[in-house]
PDB file of C-alpha atoms in Angstrom:
ATOM      1  CA  MET A   1      66.629 -16.303 101.268  1.00 51.00           C
ATOM      2  CA  GLY A   2      67.887 -13.979 103.943  1.00 55.00           C
ATOM      3  CA  SER A   3      66.125 -13.219 107.131  1.00 57.00           C
ATOM      4  CA  SER A   4      65.437  -9.642 106.096  1.00 60.00           C
ATOM      5  CA  GLU A   5      63.535 -10.920 102.992  1.00 60.00           C
ATOM      6  CA  VAL A   6      61.523 -13.252 105.057  1.00 57.00           C
ATOM      7  CA  ASP A   7      60.553 -10.506 107.450  1.00 68.00           C
ATOM      8  CA  ASP A   8      59.501  -8.377 104.529  1.00 70.00           C
ATOM      9  CA  ASP A   9      57.284 -11.095 103.132  1.00 69.00           C
ATOM     10  CA  GLN A  10      55.588 -11.686 106.563  1.00 71.00           C
ATOM     11  CA  LEU A  11      54.969  -7.809 106.895  1.00 71.00           C
ATOM     12  CA  LEU A  12      53.583  -7.740 103.343  1.00 65.00           C
ATOM     13  CA  LYS A  13      51.232 -10.726 103.925  1.00 66.00           C
ATOM     14  CA  SER A  14      50.135  -9.185 107.277  1.00 66.00           C
ATOM     15  CA  PHE A  15      49.541  -5.792 105.555  1.00 64.00           C
ATOM     16  CA  LEU A  16      47.438  -7.271 102.694  1.00 64.00           C
ATOM     17  CA  ALA A  17      45.350  -9.167 105.161  1.00 64.00           C
ATOM     18  CA  GLU A  18      44.355  -6.043 106.885  1.00 65.00           C
ATOM     19  CA  VAL A  19      43.476  -4.184 103.779  1.00 70.00           C
ATOM     20  CA  SER A  20      39.814  -3.722 103.168  1.00 78.00           C
ATOM     21  CA  GLU A  21      38.029  -3.947  99.843  1.00 82.00           C
ATOM     22  CA  ALA A  22      37.488  -0.176  99.964  1.00 84.00           C
ATOM     23  CA  GLU A  23      41.053   0.529 100.299  1.00 85.00           C
ATOM     24  CA  ARG A  24      41.854  -1.733  97.199  1.00 87.00           C
ATOM     25  CA  ASP A  25      39.205   0.195  95.210  1.00 90.00           C
ATOM     26  CA  ASN A  26      40.642   3.443  96.376  1.00 92.00           C
ATOM     27  CA  GLU A  27      44.170   2.388  95.206  1.00 92.00           C
ATOM     28  CA  VAL A  28      42.678   1.357  91.747  1.00 95.00           C
ATOM     29  CA  ILE A  29      41.227   4.805  91.349  1.00 94.00           C
ATOM     30  CA  ARG A  30      44.416   6.503  92.404  1.00 95.00           C
ATOM     31  CA  ILE A  31      46.479   4.426  89.992  1.00 95.00           C
ATOM     32  CA  LEU A  32      44.087   5.266  87.082  1.00 94.00           C
ATOM     33  CA  GLY A  33      44.061   8.938  88.016  1.00 93.00           C
ATOM     34  CA  CYS A  34      47.901   9.297  87.850  1.00 93.00           C
ATOM     35  CA  PHE A  35      49.575  11.383  85.306  1.00 92.00           C
ATOM     36  CA  LYS A  36      50.120   8.761  82.571  1.00 91.00           C
ATOM     37  CA  LEU A  37      53.736   9.998  81.454  1.00 93.00           C
ATOM     38  CA  ASN A  38      55.290   9.791  85.108  1.00 94.00           C
ATOM     39  CA  PRO A  39      55.687   6.124  86.218  1.00 95.00           C
ATOM     40  CA  PHE A  40      57.119   7.374  89.598  1.00 96.00           C
ATOM     41  CA  GLU A  41      53.510   8.684  90.405  1.00 95.00           C
ATOM     42  CA  HIS A  42      51.937   5.348  89.614  1.00 96.00           C
ATOM     43  CA  LEU A  43      54.251   3.581  92.095  1.00 95.00           C
ATOM     44  CA  LYS A  44      54.011   6.459  94.632  1.00 94.00           C
ATOM     45  CA  LEU A  45      57.893   6.822  94.567  1.00 95.00           C
ATOM     46  CA  SER A  46      60.250   9.816  94.792  1.00 93.00           C
ATOM     47  CA  PHE A  47      62.360  10.655  91.790  1.00 93.00           C
ATOM     48  CA  ASP A  48      65.558   9.352  93.612  1.00 92.00           C
ATOM     49  CA  SER A  49      64.142   5.932  94.225  1.00 93.00           C
ATOM     50  CA  SER A  50      66.537   3.060  93.437  1.00 94.00           C
ATOM     51  CA  PRO A  51      65.682   0.088  91.029  1.00 95.00           C
ATOM     52  CA  ASP A  52      65.358  -2.209  94.086  1.00 95.00           C
ATOM     53  CA  GLU A  53      62.876   0.258  95.629  1.00 96.00           C
ATOM     54  CA  VAL A  54      60.933   0.137  92.477  1.00 96.00           C
ATOM     55  CA  LYS A  55      60.651  -3.663  92.460  1.00 95.00           C
ATOM     56  CA  LYS A  56      59.696  -3.793  96.074  1.00 94.00           C
ATOM     57  CA  GLN A  57      56.948  -1.007  95.695  1.00 95.00           C
ATOM     58  CA  TYR A  58      55.602  -2.678  92.473  1.00 95.00           C
ATOM     59  CA  ARG A  59      55.278  -6.002  94.388  1.00 93.00           C
ATOM     60  CA  LYS A  60      53.435  -4.386  97.220  1.00 91.00           C
ATOM     61  CA  LEU A  61      50.995  -2.277  94.976  1.00 93.00           C
ATOM     62  CA  SER A  62      50.352  -4.996  92.355  1.00 92.00           C
ATOM     63  CA  LEU A  63      49.204  -7.508  95.053  1.00 88.00           C
ATOM     64  CA  LEU A  64      46.896  -4.793  96.343  1.00 89.00           C
ATOM     65  CA  VAL A  65      45.067  -4.346  93.095  1.00 92.00           C
ATOM     66  CA  HIS A  66      45.544  -7.788  91.577  1.00 91.00           C
ATOM     67  CA  PRO A  67      42.450  -8.893  89.651  1.00 91.00           C
ATOM     68  CA  ASP A  68      42.317 -12.082  91.705  1.00 89.00           C
ATOM     69  CA  LYS A  69      42.389 -10.085  95.019  1.00 84.00           C
ATOM     70  CA  CYS A  70      40.524  -6.897  94.043  1.00 88.00           C
ATOM     71  CA  LYS A  71      36.883  -6.875  92.818  1.00 88.00           C
ATOM     72  CA  HIS A  72      36.973  -3.384  91.316  1.00 92.00           C
ATOM     73  CA  PRO A  73      35.916  -3.529  87.501  1.00 94.00           C
ATOM     74  CA  LYS A  74      39.121  -1.773  86.413  1.00 94.00           C
ATOM     75  CA  ALA A  75      41.614  -3.680  88.636  1.00 94.00           C
ATOM     76  CA  GLN A  76      43.052  -5.224  85.550  1.00 95.00           C
ATOM     77  CA  GLU A  77      43.669  -1.899  84.033  1.00 96.00           C
ATOM     78  CA  ALA A  78      45.361  -0.618  87.203  1.00 95.00           C
ATOM     79  CA  PHE A  79      47.398  -3.765  87.429  1.00 96.00           C
ATOM     80  CA  ALA A  80      48.624  -3.342  83.899  1.00 96.00           C
ATOM     81  CA  ALA A  81      49.432   0.443  84.554  1.00 96.00           C
ATOM     82  CA  LEU A  82      51.740  -0.654  87.419  1.00 96.00           C
ATOM     83  CA  ALA A  83      53.467  -3.316  85.405  1.00 96.00           C
ATOM     84  CA  LYS A  84      54.321  -0.736  82.736  1.00 96.00           C
ATOM     85  CA  ALA A  85      55.463   1.779  85.260  1.00 96.00           C
ATOM     86  CA  GLN A  86      57.942  -0.812  86.633  1.00 96.00           C
ATOM     87  CA  GLN A  87      59.073  -1.758  83.180  1.00 96.00           C
ATOM     88  CA  LEU A  88      59.892   1.890  82.376  1.00 95.00           C
ATOM     89  CA  LEU A  89      61.717   2.503  85.638  1.00 96.00           C
ATOM     90  CA  LEU A  90      63.832  -0.647  85.220  1.00 96.00           C
ATOM     91  CA  ASP A  91      64.768   0.196  81.638  1.00 96.00           C
ATOM     92  CA  PRO A  92      68.020   2.286  81.837  1.00 95.00           C
ATOM     93  CA  GLN A  93      67.148   4.374  78.707  1.00 95.00           C
ATOM     94  CA  GLU A  94      63.536   5.172  79.700  1.00 94.00           C
ATOM     95  CA  ARG A  95      64.566   5.811  83.267  1.00 95.00           C
ATOM     96  CA  GLY A  96      67.274   8.088  82.100  1.00 95.00           C
ATOM     97  CA  TYR A  97      64.974  10.044  79.862  1.00 94.00           C
ATOM     98  CA  ILE A  98      62.450  10.629  82.696  1.00 95.00           C
ATOM     99  CA  LEU A  99      65.324  11.773  85.046  1.00 95.00           C
ATOM    100  CA  ASP A 100      66.667  14.156  82.457  1.00 95.00           C
ATOM    101  CA  GLN A 101      63.276  15.815  82.431  1.00 94.00           C
ATOM    102  CA  VAL A 102      63.347  15.924  86.228  1.00 94.00           C
ATOM    103  CA  ASN A 103      66.715  17.710  86.278  1.00 94.00           C
ATOM    104  CA  ALA A 104      65.397  20.115  83.650  1.00 95.00           C
ATOM    105  CA  ALA A 105      62.416  20.765  85.968  1.00 94.00           C
ATOM    106  CA  LYS A 106      64.672  21.477  88.893  1.00 92.00           C
ATOM    107  CA  GLU A 107      66.806  23.891  86.956  1.00 92.00           C
ATOM    108  CA  GLU A 108      63.782  25.823  85.885  1.00 92.00           C
ATOM    109  CA  LEU A 109      62.522  25.966  89.534  1.00 91.00           C
ATOM    110  CA  ARG A 110      65.990  27.056  90.642  1.00 88.00           C
ATOM    111  CA  ALA A 111      66.087  29.796  88.228  1.00 88.00           C
ATOM    112  CA  LYS A 112      62.670  31.029  89.163  1.00 87.00           C
ATOM    113  CA  ARG A 113      63.714  31.091  92.761  1.00 83.00           C
ATOM    114  CA  LYS A 114      66.819  33.139  91.960  1.00 81.00           C
ATOM    115  CA  LYS A 115      64.601  35.734  90.472  1.00 82.00           C
ATOM    116  CA  GLU A 116      62.509  35.785  93.610  1.00 77.00           C
ATOM    117  CA  PHE A 117      65.634  36.331  95.663  1.00 71.00           C
ATOM    118  CA  LYS A 118      66.243  39.615  93.965  1.00 71.00           C
ATOM    119  CA  LYS A 119      62.979  40.908  95.455  1.00 67.00           C
ATOM    120  CA  ASP A 120      63.566  39.335  98.855  1.00 62.00           C
ATOM    121  CA  SER A 121      66.893  40.530 100.152  1.00 59.00           C
ATOM    122  CA  ALA A 122      66.475  38.685 103.456  1.00 55.00           C
ATOM    123  CA  SER A 123      66.346  35.324 101.731  1.00 55.00           C
ATOM    124  CA  LYS A 124      69.219  36.198  99.516  1.00 54.00           C
ATOM    125  CA  ILE A 125      71.418  37.044 102.493  1.00 55.00           C
ATOM    126  CA  LYS A 126      70.383  33.867 104.341  1.00 55.00           C
ATOM    127  CA  SER A 127      71.223  31.782 101.312  1.00 54.00           C
ATOM    128  CA  GLN A 128      74.616  33.376 100.957  1.00 53.00           C
ATOM    129  CA  VAL A 129      75.509  32.955 104.696  1.00 48.00           C
ATOM    130  CA  ASP A 130      74.345  29.408 104.696  1.00 56.00           C
ATOM    131  CA  GLU A 131      76.436  28.666 101.566  1.00 54.00           C
ATOM    132  CA  GLY A 132      73.815  26.635  99.754  1.00 59.00           C
ATOM    133  CA  LYS A 133      72.491  24.744 102.788  1.00 65.00           C
ATOM    134  CA  TYR A 134      69.456  26.924 102.799  1.00 64.00           C
ATOM    135  CA  GLU A 135      68.636  25.931  99.175  1.00 73.00           C
ATOM    136  CA  GLU A 136      69.271  22.275  99.831  1.00 77.00           C
ATOM    137  CA  GLN A 137      66.911  22.325 102.859  1.00 80.00           C
ATOM    138  CA  PHE A 138      64.296  24.011 100.680  1.00 80.00           C
ATOM    139  CA  GLU A 139      64.555  21.452  97.967  1.00 82.00           C
ATOM    140  CA  ARG A 140      63.843  18.648 100.401  1.00 82.00           C
ATOM    141  CA  SER A 141      60.719  20.413 101.541  1.00 85.00           C
ATOM    142  CA  ASP A 142      57.222  19.196 100.598  1.00 86.00           C
ATOM    143  CA  GLU A 143      56.564  22.638  99.004  1.00 89.00           C
ATOM    144  CA  PHE A 144      59.439  22.189  96.511  1.00 89.00           C
ATOM    145  CA  GLN A 145      58.558  18.437  95.885  1.00 89.00           C
ATOM    146  CA  LYS A 146      54.951  19.574  94.911  1.00 91.00           C
ATOM    147  CA  GLN A 147      56.268  22.287  92.608  1.00 92.00           C
ATOM    148  CA  LEU A 148      58.711  19.661  91.002  1.00 93.00           C
ATOM    149  CA  ILE A 149      56.054  17.248  90.282  1.00 93.00           C
ATOM    150  CA  ILE A 150      53.892  19.816  88.612  1.00 93.00           C
ATOM    151  CA  LYS A 151      56.917  21.156  86.634  1.00 94.00           C
ATOM    152  CA  VAL A 152      57.878  17.569  85.575  1.00 94.00           C
ATOM    153  CA  ARG A 153      54.328  17.048  84.310  1.00 93.00           C
ATOM    154  CA  GLU A 154      54.549  20.221  82.281  1.00 94.00           C
ATOM    155  CA  ILE A 155      57.820  19.243  80.649  1.00 94.00           C
ATOM    156  CA  LEU A 156      56.878  15.649  79.894  1.00 93.00           C
ATOM    157  CA  THR A 157      53.612  16.773  78.452  1.00 93.00           C
ATOM    158  CA  GLU A 158      55.346  19.331  76.181  1.00 92.00           C
ATOM    159  CA  LYS A 159      57.907  16.646  75.172  1.00 90.00           C
ATOM    160  CA  GLU A 160      55.149  14.139  74.336  1.00 90.00           C
ATOM    161  CA  TRP A 161      53.160  16.679  72.358  1.00 91.00           C
ATOM    162  CA  ARG A 162      56.278  17.524  70.217  1.00 89.00           C
ATOM    163  CA  ARG A 163      56.973  13.791  69.724  1.00 86.00           C
ATOM    164  CA  ARG A 164      53.406  13.176  68.523  1.00 85.00           C
ATOM    165  CA  LYS A 165      53.508  16.180  66.237  1.00 86.00           C
ATOM    166  CA  MET A 166      56.703  15.005  64.732  1.00 84.00           C
ATOM    167  CA  GLN A 167      55.278  11.460  64.376  1.00 82.00           C
ATOM    168  CA  MET A 168      52.311  12.986  62.681  1.00 83.00           C
ATOM    169  CA  ARG A 169      54.529  14.835  60.258  1.00 82.00           C
ATOM    170  CA  ILE A 170      56.584  11.807  59.512  1.00 82.00           C
ATOM    171  CA  SER A 171      53.272   9.783  58.847  1.00 80.00           C
ATOM    172  CA  GLU A 172      52.050  12.498  56.538  1.00 79.00           C
ATOM    173  CA  GLU A 173      55.370  12.580  54.609  1.00 80.00           C
ATOM    174  CA  GLU A 174      55.339   8.804  54.411  1.00 80.00           C
ATOM    175  CA  GLY A 175      51.947   8.916  52.957  1.00 80.00           C
ATOM    176  CA  ARG A 176      52.794  11.489  50.484  1.00 81.00           C
ATOM    177  CA  LEU A 177      55.849   9.512  49.316  1.00 81.00           C
ATOM    178  CA  LYS A 178      53.668   6.385  49.042  1.00 83.00           C
ATOM    179  CA  LYS A 179      51.089   8.246  46.962  1.00 82.00           C
ATOM    180  CA  ASP A 180      53.705   9.666  44.693  1.00 80.00           C
ATOM    181  CA  GLU A 181      55.236   6.128  44.285  1.00 84.00           C
ATOM    182  CA  GLU A 182      51.727   4.731  43.390  1.00 84.00           C
ATOM    183  CA  GLU A 183      51.118   7.515  40.896  1.00 83.00           C
ATOM    184  CA  THR A 184      54.558   6.915  39.272  1.00 85.00           C
ATOM    185  CA  LYS A 185      53.995   3.201  38.967  1.00 85.00           C
ATOM    186  CA  GLU A 186      50.525   3.958  37.409  1.00 85.00           C
ATOM    187  CA  MET A 187      52.017   6.370  34.884  1.00 86.00           C
ATOM    188  CA  TRP A 188      54.701   3.820  33.849  1.00 88.00           C
ATOM    189  CA  LYS A 189      52.048   1.230  33.625  1.00 85.00           C
ATOM    190  CA  LYS A 190      49.864   3.277  31.284  1.00 84.00           C
ATOM    191  CA  LYS A 191      52.967   4.098  29.177  1.00 85.00           C
ATOM    192  CA  ARG A 192      53.964   0.408  28.810  1.00 85.00           C
ATOM    193  CA  GLU A 193      50.247  -0.433  27.815  1.00 83.00           C
ATOM    194  CA  HIS A 194      50.359   2.336  25.244  1.00 82.00           C
ATOM    195  CA  GLU A 195      53.618   1.089  23.782  1.00 81.00           C
ATOM    196  CA  GLU A 196      52.483  -2.507  23.645  1.00 81.00           C
ATOM    197  CA  LYS A 197      49.096  -1.388  21.936  1.00 81.00           C
ATOM    198  CA  TRP A 198      51.185   0.806  19.480  1.00 80.00           C
ATOM    199  CA  GLU A 199      53.425  -2.148  18.646  1.00 79.00           C
ATOM    200  CA  GLU A 200      50.421  -4.467  18.231  1.00 79.00           C
ATOM    201  CA  THR A 201      49.102  -2.158  15.454  1.00 80.00           C
ATOM    202  CA  ARG A 202      52.483  -1.865  13.677  1.00 76.00           C
ATOM    203  CA  ASP A 203      51.732  -4.427  10.932  1.00 75.00           C
ATOM    204  CA  GLN A 204      48.280  -2.684  10.292  1.00 78.00           C
ATOM    205  CA  ARG A 205      49.988   0.646  10.014  1.00 73.00           C
ATOM    206  CA  VAL A 206      52.541  -0.589   7.714  1.00 74.00           C
ATOM    207  CA  SER A 207      50.167  -2.395   5.545  1.00 75.00           C
ATOM    208  CA  SER A 208      47.921   0.734   5.284  1.00 75.00           C
ATOM    209  CA  TRP A 209      50.921   2.677   4.184  1.00 74.00           C
ATOM    210  CA  ARG A 210      51.865   0.265   1.535  1.00 74.00           C
ATOM    211  CA  ASP A 211      48.313   0.160   0.149  1.00 72.00           C
ATOM    212  CA  PHE A 212      48.348   3.913   0.018  1.00 72.00           C
ATOM    213  CA  MET A 213      51.522   3.961  -1.927  1.00 75.00           C
ATOM    214  CA  LYS A 214      50.236   1.536  -4.311  1.00 71.00           C
ATOM    215  CA  THR A 215      46.726   2.840  -5.044  1.00 71.00           C
ATOM    216  CA  GLY A 216      46.952   6.390  -3.936  1.00 59.00           C
ATOM    217  CA  LYS A 217      43.534   5.917  -2.582  1.00 54.00           C
ATOM    218  CA  LYS A 218      42.337   7.579   0.551  1.00 53.00           C
ATOM    219  CA  ALA A 219      42.661   5.452   3.638  1.00 50.00           C
ATOM    220  CA  ARG A 220      39.439   4.047   4.899  1.00 56.00           C
ATOM    221  CA  LYS A 221      37.956   5.089   8.109  1.00 57.00           C
ATOM    222  CA  GLY A 222      39.896   3.562  11.018  1.00 56.00           C
ATOM    223  CA  GLU A 223      43.071   3.361   8.965  1.00 54.00           C
ATOM    224  CA  ILE A 224      46.111   5.543   9.910  1.00 54.00           C
ATOM    225  CA  LYS A 225      46.820   8.235   7.231  1.00 57.00           C
ATOM    226  CA  PRO A 226      50.305   8.701   5.932  1.00 54.00           C
ATOM    227  CA  PRO A 227      51.934  12.183   6.229  1.00 55.00           C
ATOM    228  CA  LYS A 228      51.705  14.587   3.294  1.00 56.00           C
ATOM    229  CA  LEU A 229      54.742  14.988   1.258  1.00 52.00           C
ATOM    230  CA  LYS A 230      56.579  18.249   1.303  1.00 54.00           C
ATOM    231  CA  THR A 231      59.456  19.614  -0.807  1.00 53.00           C
ATOM    232  CA  GLU A 232      61.970  22.279   0.079  1.00 54.00           C
ATOM    233  CA  ASP A 233      63.099  24.970  -2.329  1.00 55.00           C
ATOM    234  CA  PRO A 234      66.762  25.845  -1.467  1.00 57.00           C
ATOM    235  CA  ASN A 235      66.022  29.349  -2.656  1.00 60.00           C
ATOM    236  CA  LYS A 236      63.229  29.798  -0.252  1.00 56.00           C
ATOM    237  CA  SER A 237      63.125  29.817   3.474  1.00 55.00           C
ATOM    238  CA  TYR A 238      59.661  28.270   3.555  1.00 52.00           C
ATOM    239  CA  VAL A 239      58.321  24.840   2.772  1.00 52.00           C
ATOM    240  CA  GLN A 240      56.807  24.380  -0.691  1.00 51.00           C
ATOM    241  CA  ARG A 241      54.307  21.823  -1.573  1.00 56.00           C
ATOM    242  CA  PRO A 242      54.551  20.027  -4.859  1.00 57.00           C
ATOM    243  CA  VAL A 243      52.965  21.910  -7.783  1.00 54.00           C
ATOM    244  CA  LYS A 244      50.677  20.068 -10.261  1.00 58.00           C
ATOM    245  CA  ARG A 245      51.813  20.840 -13.697  1.00 57.00           C
ATOM    246  CA  ALA A 246      49.460  20.867 -16.732  1.00 53.00           C
TER     247      ALA A 246
END
C-alpha cells in the first residue's frame, strides 16, 4: 500500500471520529431525498468524476451512514442507495447512458443561451471576442451547474416515463397473446372432446341406421334419425321426393 493511500485512510478515520450522530442522520436524510435516477447526486459528485473518484466517495459516505455506525432508522436504506449508485457509475453501459443524457442537457442549455444572446447584443459581442472562452467560463459557473442538474433531472424523468410506458405496453401485449393462446388451446380441447364423443357413439349410430333400414320403424327417442331419401328428376331443376303410387 502506497503512502498516499495510508494518508487517505488516516484522514478518513479522523474525519469519521469527528462526525456527530446528527451529521450522520442528516446525511441519511440527504441521500434518501436525492433524485433517484441520478447516481451522481447520491454520491455528491460532479458529472465529470472519474471511476476512482466514485470509489473513494462511496467509501467515505458509506462508512458515514453504515447501519453499524449510524442509528438512524433508515440508515440501511441510505446505505443501499449509495451501493446502487456506485454500481451504476462503475458499469460502463449505465454510466454511458447517464452521461449521454448529461450531454443532451448541455446541448439544450447551450441552444437556449444562444437564443438569449440574440436579445443581449453585449453578451453576444463578448462571446465572439473571447472566441468561446466566455462560454467555457460560464459552463464552469455554479449557475450553469445548477441549471444542468435540473435539466438532467427533466431528461432522465422523461426517458424513464417513456421506458415504463413501453414496458406497460409490452406487458399488455404479452398478456393479450397469452390470453389468445389459452383460448385457442381451450377451443382445440373442446373440438377434440367433441370428436372423441362423436366417435364413441359411432356404433350406436350405425346400429340405429341398420335397424331403421330393416324395420322402417321410427327411431326411438334418443336415437339418431337417418336422413330422408330424395330423388332427382333430370327434367326438373328442383328436388323431387318419391311419389307413393296406388
